CSV table of N, CA and C in Angstrom, one decimal:
chain,number,residue,atom,x,y,z
L,936,MET,N,12.0,17.1,7.6
L,936,MET,CA,13.3,16.8,8.0
L,936,MET,C,13.6,15.4,7.5
L,937,ALA,N,14.8,15.3,6.8
L,937,ALA,CA,15.3,14.0,6.2
L,937,ALA,C,16.4,13.5,7.0
L,938,LEU,N,16.5,12.2,7.0
L,938,LEU,CA,17.6,11.5,7.7
L,938,LEU,C,18.8,11.5,6.7
L,939,ASN,N,19.9,11.7,7.2
L,939,ASN,CA,21.2,11.4,6.5
L,939,ASN,C,21.3,9.9,6.0
L,940,LYS,N,21.7,9.8,4.8
L,940,LYS,CA,21.8,8.4,4.5
L,940,LYS,C,23.1,7.7,5.1
L,941,LYS,N,24.0,8.5,5.4
L,941,LYS,CA,25.2,8.0,6.1
L,941,LYS,C,24.9,7.8,7.6
L,942,GLY,N,25.2,6.5,7.9
L,942,GLY,CA,24.9,6.2,9.3
L,942,GLY,C,23.5,5.6,9.5
L,943,SER,N,22.7,5.6,8.5
L,943,SER,CA,21.3,5.1,8.6
L,943,SER,C,21.3,3.6,8.2
L,944,ARG,N,20.3,2.9,8.7
L,944,ARG,CA,20.2,1.4,8.3
L,944,ARG,C,18.8,1.2,7.6
L,945,ARG,N,18.9,0.3,6.7
L,945,ARG,CA,17.7,0.0,5.9
L,945,ARG,C,16.9,-1.1,6.5
L,946,ILE,N,15.6,-1.0,6.4
L,946,ILE,CA,14.7,-2.1,6.9
L,946,ILE,C,13.5,-2.1,6.0
L,947,ILE,N,13.0,-3.4,5.7
L,947,ILE,CA,11.8,-3.5,5.0
L,947,ILE,C,10.7,-4.0,5.9
L,948,VAL,N,9.6,-3.3,6.0
L,948,VAL,CA,8.5,-3.8,6.9
L,948,VAL,C,7.3,-3.8,6.1
L,949,ASP,N,6.6,-5.0,6.0
L,949,ASP,CA,5.4,-5.1,5.2
L,949,ASP,C,5.6,-4.7,3.8
L,950,GLY,N,6.7,-4.9,3.2
L,950,GLY,CA,6.9,-4.5,1.8
L,950,GLY,C,7.4,-3.1,1.6
L,951,ILE,N,7.5,-2.3,2.5
L,951,ILE,CA,7.9,-0.9,2.4
L,951,ILE,C,9.3,-0.7,3.0
L,952,GLU,N,10.1,0.0,2.3
L,952,GLU,CA,11.5,0.3,2.7
L,952,GLU,C,11.6,1.6,3.6
L,953,TYR,N,12.2,1.4,4.6
L,953,TYR,CA,12.5,2.5,5.5
L,953,TYR,C,14.0,2.6,5.9
L,954,ARG,N,14.3,3.8,6.4
L,954,ARG,CA,15.7,4.0,6.9
L,954,ARG,C,15.5,4.4,8.4
L,955,TRP,N,16.4,4.0,9.2
L,955,TRP,CA,16.3,4.3,10.6
L,955,TRP,C,17.8,4.7,11.1
L,956,ARG,N,17.8,5.5,12.2
L,956,ARG,CA,19.1,5.9,12.6
L,956,ARG,C,19.1,6.4,14.1
L,957,ILE,N,20.0,5.9,14.8
L,957,ILE,CA,20.2,6.3,16.2
L,957,ILE,C,21.3,7.5,16.2
L,958,ARG,N,21.0,8.4,17.0
L,958,ARG,CA,22.0,9.5,17.1
L,958,ARG,C,23.3,8.9,17.8
L,959,ARG,N,24.4,9.2,17.2
L,959,ARG,CA,25.7,8.5,17.6
L,959,ARG,C,26.2,9.0,18.9
L,960,LYS,N,26.0,10.3,19.2
L,960,LYS,CA,26.4,10.8,20.6
L,960,LYS,C,25.0,10.9,21.3
L,961,PRO,N,25.1,10.6,22.6
L,961,PRO,CA,23.8,11.0,23.4
L,961,PRO,C,23.7,12.4,23.8
L,962,SER,N,22.4,12.8,23.8
L,962,SER,CA,22.2,14.2,24.3
L,962,SER,C,22.6,14.3,25.7
L,963,TYR,N,22.7,15.4,26.3
L,963,TYR,CA,23.1,15.6,27.7
L,963,TYR,C,22.3,14.7,28.6
L,964,ALA,N,20.9,14.8,28.5
L,964,ALA,CA,20.1,14.1,29.4
L,964,ALA,C,20.2,12.6,29.1
L,965,GLN,N,20.4,12.1,27.9
L,965,GLN,CA,20.6,10.7,27.6
L,965,GLN,C,21.9,10.3,28.1
L,966,GLY,N,23.0,11.1,28.1
L,966,GLY,CA,24.3,10.8,28.6
L,966,GLY,C,24.3,10.5,30.1
L,967,LEU,N,23.5,11.2,30.8
L,967,LEU,CA,23.3,11.0,32.3
L,967,LEU,C,22.3,10.1,32.6
L,968,CYS,N,21.6,9.4,31.6
L,968,CYS,CA,20.5,8.5,31.8
L,968,CYS,C,19.3,9.0,32.5
L,969,TRP,N,19.0,10.3,32.2
L,969,TRP,CA,17.8,11.0,32.7
L,969,TRP,C,16.7,10.7,31.8
L,970,THR,N,17.0,10.5,30.5
L,970,THR,CA,15.9,10.3,29.6
L,970,THR,C,16.3,9.2,28.7
L,971,PRO,N,15.4,8.3,28.1
L,971,PRO,CA,15.8,7.2,27.3
L,971,PRO,C,16.3,7.6,25.9
L,972,MET,N,16.9,6.6,25.2
L,972,MET,CA,17.4,6.8,23.9
L,972,MET,C,16.2,7.0,22.9
L,973,THR,N,16.4,7.7,21.9
L,973,THR,CA,15.5,8.0,20.8
L,973,THR,C,16.2,7.6,19.5
L,974,TYR,N,15.3,7.1,18.5
L,974,TYR,CA,15.8,7.0,17.2
L,974,TYR,C,14.8,7.4,16.2
L,975,ALA,N,15.2,7.6,14.9
L,975,ALA,CA,14.3,8.2,14.0
L,975,ALA,C,14.2,7.2,12.8
L,976,VAL,N,13.0,7.2,12.2
L,976,VAL,CA,12.7,6.4,11.1
L,976,VAL,C,11.9,7.2,10.0
L,977,GLU,N,12.2,6.9,8.7
L,977,GLU,CA,11.5,7.5,7.7
L,977,GLU,C,11.4,6.6,6.5
L,978,ALA,N,10.4,6.8,5.7
L,978,ALA,CA,10.3,6.0,4.5
L,978,ALA,C,11.5,6.3,3.6
L,979,ALA,N,12.0,5.3,2.9
L,979,ALA,CA,13.3,5.4,2.1
L,979,ALA,C,12.9,5.8,0.7
L,980,SER,N,11.8,5.3,0.2
L,980,SER,CA,11.4,5.5,-1.2
L,980,SER,C,10.7,6.9,-1.4
L,981,GLY,N,10.7,7.3,-2.6
L,981,GLY,CA,10.1,8.6,-2.9
L,981,GLY,C,11.0,9.8,-3.0
L,982,SER,N,10.8,10.8,-3.9
L,982,SER,CA,11.7,11.8,-4.1
L,982,SER,C,11.4,12.9,-3.0
L,983,GLN,N,10.3,12.9,-2.4
L,983,GLN,CA,10.0,13.9,-1.4
L,983,GLN,C,10.1,13.3,0.0
L,984,SER,N,10.6,14.1,0.9
L,984,SER,CA,10.6,13.5,2.3
L,984,SER,C,9.3,13.7,3.0
L,985,GLY,N,8.9,12.7,3.7
L,985,GLY,CA,7.6,12.7,4.4
L,985,GLY,C,7.9,13.0,5.9
L,986,THR,N,6.9,12.5,6.6
L,986,THR,CA,6.9,12.7,8.2
L,986,THR,C,8.0,11.7,8.7
L,987,THR,N,8.7,12.2,9.7
L,987,THR,CA,9.8,11.4,10.3
L,987,THR,C,9.1,10.8,11.6
L,988,LEU,N,9.3,9.5,11.9
L,988,LEU,CA,8.8,8.9,13.1
L,988,LEU,C,10.0,9.0,14.2
L,989,ILE,N,9.7,9.6,15.3
L,989,ILE,CA,10.7,9.6,16.4
L,989,ILE,C,10.2,8.7,17.4
L,990,VAL,N,11.0,7.5,17.7
L,990,VAL,CA,10.7,6.6,18.7
L,990,VAL,C,11.5,6.8,20.0
L,991,THR,N,10.8,6.9,21.0
L,991,THR,CA,11.5,6.9,22.4
L,991,THR,C,11.5,5.5,22.9
L,992,SER,N,12.8,4.9,23.0
L,992,SER,CA,12.9,3.5,23.4
L,992,SER,C,12.8,3.5,24.9
L,993,GLY,N,12.8,2.3,25.5
L,993,GLY,CA,12.8,2.1,27.0
L,993,GLY,C,14.1,1.9,27.5
L,994,GLN,N,15.1,2.2,27.0
L,994,GLN,CA,16.5,1.9,27.5
L,994,GLN,C,17.4,3.1,27.2
L,995,ALA,N,18.5,3.0,28.1
L,995,ALA,CA,19.5,4.0,28.0
L,995,ALA,C,20.4,4.0,26.7
L,996,HIS,N,20.9,5.1,26.4
L,996,HIS,CA,21.8,5.2,25.1
L,996,HIS,C,23.0,4.4,25.4
L,997,PRO,N,23.5,3.6,24.4
L,997,PRO,CA,24.7,2.8,24.7
L,997,PRO,C,25.9,3.6,25.0
L,998,SER,N,26.0,4.8,24.6
L,998,SER,CA,27.2,5.7,24.9
L,998,SER,C,26.9,6.6,26.0
L,999,ASN,N,26.1,6.2,27.0
L,999,ASN,CA,25.8,7.0,28.3
L,999,ASN,C,27.1,7.1,29.0
L,1000,TRP,N,27.2,8.2,29.8
L,1000,TRP,CA,28.4,8.5,30.5
L,1000,TRP,C,28.5,8.0,31.9
L,1001,VAL,N,27.5,7.3,32.4
L,1001,VAL,CA,27.5,6.7,33.8
L,1001,VAL,C,27.6,5.3,33.9
L,1002,GLY,N,27.9,4.6,32.7
L,1002,GLY,CA,28.2,3.2,32.6
L,1002,GLY,C,27.1,2.3,32.8
L,1003,VAL,N,25.8,2.8,32.5
L,1003,VAL,CA,24.6,1.8,32.6
L,1003,VAL,C,24.7,0.9,31.4
L,1004,GLU,N,24.5,-0.4,31.7
L,1004,GLU,CA,24.5,-1.4,30.6
L,1004,GLU,C,23.1,-1.2,29.8
L,1005,THR,N,23.1,-1.5,28.5
L,1005,THR,CA,22.0,-1.4,27.8
L,1005,THR,C,22.0,-2.5,26.6
L,1006,GLU,N,20.9,-2.8,26.2
L,1006,GLU,CA,20.7,-3.7,25.0
L,1006,GLU,C,20.7,-2.9,23.7
L,1007,PRO,N,21.2,-3.4,22.7
L,1007,PRO,CA,21.2,-2.7,21.5
L,1007,PRO,C,19.7,-2.7,20.8
L,1008,ILE,N,19.4,-1.6,20.1
L,1008,ILE,CA,18.1,-1.7,19.4
L,1008,ILE,C,18.3,-2.6,18.2
L,1009,ARG,N,17.4,-3.6,18.1
L,1009,ARG,CA,17.5,-4.6,17.0
L,1009,ARG,C,16.5,-4.3,16.0
L,1010,PRO,N,16.7,-4.7,14.8
L,1010,PRO,CA,15.8,-4.5,13.7
L,1010,PRO,C,14.3,-4.9,14.0
L,1011,ALA,N,14.1,-6.0,14.8
L,1011,ALA,CA,12.8,-6.4,15.2
L,1011,ALA,C,12.1,-5.4,16.0
L,1012,HIS,N,12.8,-4.7,16.9
L,1012,HIS,CA,12.2,-3.6,17.7
L,1012,HIS,C,11.9,-2.4,16.8
L,1013,VAL,N,12.7,-2.2,15.8
L,1013,VAL,CA,12.3,-1.1,14.9
L,1013,VAL,C,11.1,-1.5,14.0
L,1014,ALA,N,11.1,-2.6,13.6
L,1014,ALA,CA,9.9,-3.1,12.8
L,1014,ALA,C,8.6,-3.0,13.6
L,1015,ALA,N,8.7,-3.5,14.8
L,1015,ALA,CA,7.5,-3.3,15.7
L,1015,ALA,C,7.1,-2.0,16.0
L,1016,SER,N,8.0,-1.1,16.2
L,1016,SER,CA,7.8,0.3,16.3
L,1016,SER,C,7.1,1.0,15.1
L,1017,ILE,N,7.5,0.6,14.0
L,1017,ILE,CA,7.0,1.0,12.8
L,1017,ILE,C,5.5,0.5,12.6
L,1018,ARG,N,5.2,-0.7,12.9
L,1018,ARG,CA,3.9,-1.2,12.8
L,1018,ARG,C,3.0,-0.5,13.8
L,1019,GLU,N,3.4,-0.3,15.0
L,1019,GLU,CA,2.7,0.3,16.0
L,1019,GLU,C,2.3,1.8,15.7
L,1020,ALA,N,3.4,2.5,15.1
L,1020,ALA,CA,3.1,3.9,14.7
L,1020,ALA,C,2.1,4.0,13.5
L,1021,ARG,N,2.3,3.0,12.7
L,1021,ARG,CA,1.2,2.9,11.5
L,1021,ARG,C,-0.2,2.7,12.0
L,1022,ASP,N,-0.3,1.8,13.0
L,1022,ASP,CA,-1.6,1.5,13.6
L,1022,ASP,C,-2.2,2.9,14.3
L,1023,GLN,N,-1.2,3.7,14.8
L,1023,GLN,CA,-1.6,4.9,15.6
L,1023,GLN,C,-1.8,6.2,14.7
L,1024,GLY,N,-1.6,5.9,13.3
L,1024,GLY,CA,-2.0,6.9,12.4
L,1024,GLY,C,-0.7,7.5,11.7
L,1025,TRP,N,0.5,7.0,11.9
L,1025,TRP,CA,1.7,7.6,11.1
L,1025,TRP,C,1.6,7.3,9.7
L,1026,GLU,N,1.6,8.2,8.9
L,1026,GLU,CA,1.7,8.1,7.4
L,1026,GLU,C,3.0,8.7,6.9
L,1027,PRO,N,4.0,7.8,6.6
L,1027,PRO,CA,5.3,8.2,6.4
L,1027,PRO,C,5.4,9.0,5.0
L,1028,ALA,N,4.4,8.9,4.1
L,1028,ALA,CA,4.6,9.6,2.8
L,1028,ALA,C,4.1,11.1,2.9
L,1029,TRP,N,3.3,11.3,4.0
L,1029,TRP,CA,2.6,12.7,4.1
L,1029,TRP,C,3.7,13.6,4.8
L,1030,SER,N,3.6,14.9,4.4
L,1030,SER,CA,4.5,15.9,5.1
L,1030,SER,C,3.9,16.3,6.3
L,1031,GLY,N,4.7,16.8,7.2
L,1031,GLY,CA,4.1,17.4,8.5
L,1031,GLY,C,5.1,17.2,9.6
L,1032,PRO,N,4.7,17.6,10.8
L,1032,PRO,CA,5.6,17.5,11.9
L,1032,PRO,C,6.0,16.1,12.2
L,1033,PRO,N,7.1,15.8,13.0
L,1033,PRO,CA,7.5,14.5,13.3
L,1033,PRO,C,6.3,13.7,14.2
L,1034,PHE,N,6.3,12.6,13.9
L,1034,PHE,CA,5.3,11.7,14.7
L,1034,PHE,C,6.1,11.1,15.8
L,1035,GLN,N,5.5,11.2,17.0
L,1035,GLN,CA,6.2,10.8,18.3
L,1035,GLN,C,5.6,9.4,18.7
L,1036,LEU,N,6.4,8.4,18.9
L,1036,LEU,CA,6.0,7.2,19.4
L,1036,LEU,C,6.8,7.0,20.8
L,1037,ASP,N,6.1,6.8,21.8
L,1037,ASP,CA,6.6,6.6,23.1
L,1037,ASP,C,6.5,5.1,23.5
L,1038,ARG,N,7.8,4.5,23.6
L,1038,ARG,CA,7.8,3.0,24.0
L,1038,ARG,C,8.7,2.9,25.3
L,1039,SER,N,8.7,3.9,26.1
L,1039,SER,CA,9.6,4.0,27.1
L,1039,SER,C,9.0,3.5,28.5
L,1040,ALA,N,7.9,2.8,28.4
L,1040,ALA,CA,7.3,2.3,29.7
L,1040,ALA,C,8.3,1.5,30.4
L,1041,GLY,N,8.5,1.8,31.7
L,1041,GLY,CA,9.4,1.0,32.4
L,1041,GLY,C,10.8,1.6,32.6
L,1042,PHE,N,11.1,2.7,31.8
L,1042,PHE,CA,12.4,3.3,31.9
L,1042,PHE,C,12.5,4.1,33.2
L,1043,ILE,N,13.6,3.8,33.9
L,1043,ILE,CA,13.9,4.5,35.3
L,1043,ILE,C,14.9,5.3,35.1
L,1044,ALA,N,14.6,6.7,35.2
L,1044,ALA,CA,15.7,7.8,35.2
L,1044,ALA,C,16.8,7.5,36.3
L,1045,ARG,N,18.1,7.7,36.0
L,1045,ARG,CA,19.1,7.6,36.9
L,1045,ARG,C,19.3,9.0,37.5
L,1046,LEU,N,19.6,9.1,38.7
L,1046,LEU,CA,19.8,10.4,39.4
L,1046,LEU,C,21.2,10.5,39.9
């Protein structure tokens, strides 16, 4: 699965270029703050698409419907997530199913 270039942001981590993207509209569960926001990362170089990294953040989606305030996802957070996923075995150049990285410790679902 490849990310659309439109709406994605570029980041260079340890000399490798990646693209990352947050879904513009929250899913139903994210809109109600039942689940935290996720974003996708993939290697930007190469003609073949590799494995996508799906990061579950520890905060609500900024466009949630219940008015919960949230901090934006900053490039430093994305870079740290990429490094953590690489340490856990994510290989962005290899094909395969999406690699899941859960950084949602401390997220409290809203009821």
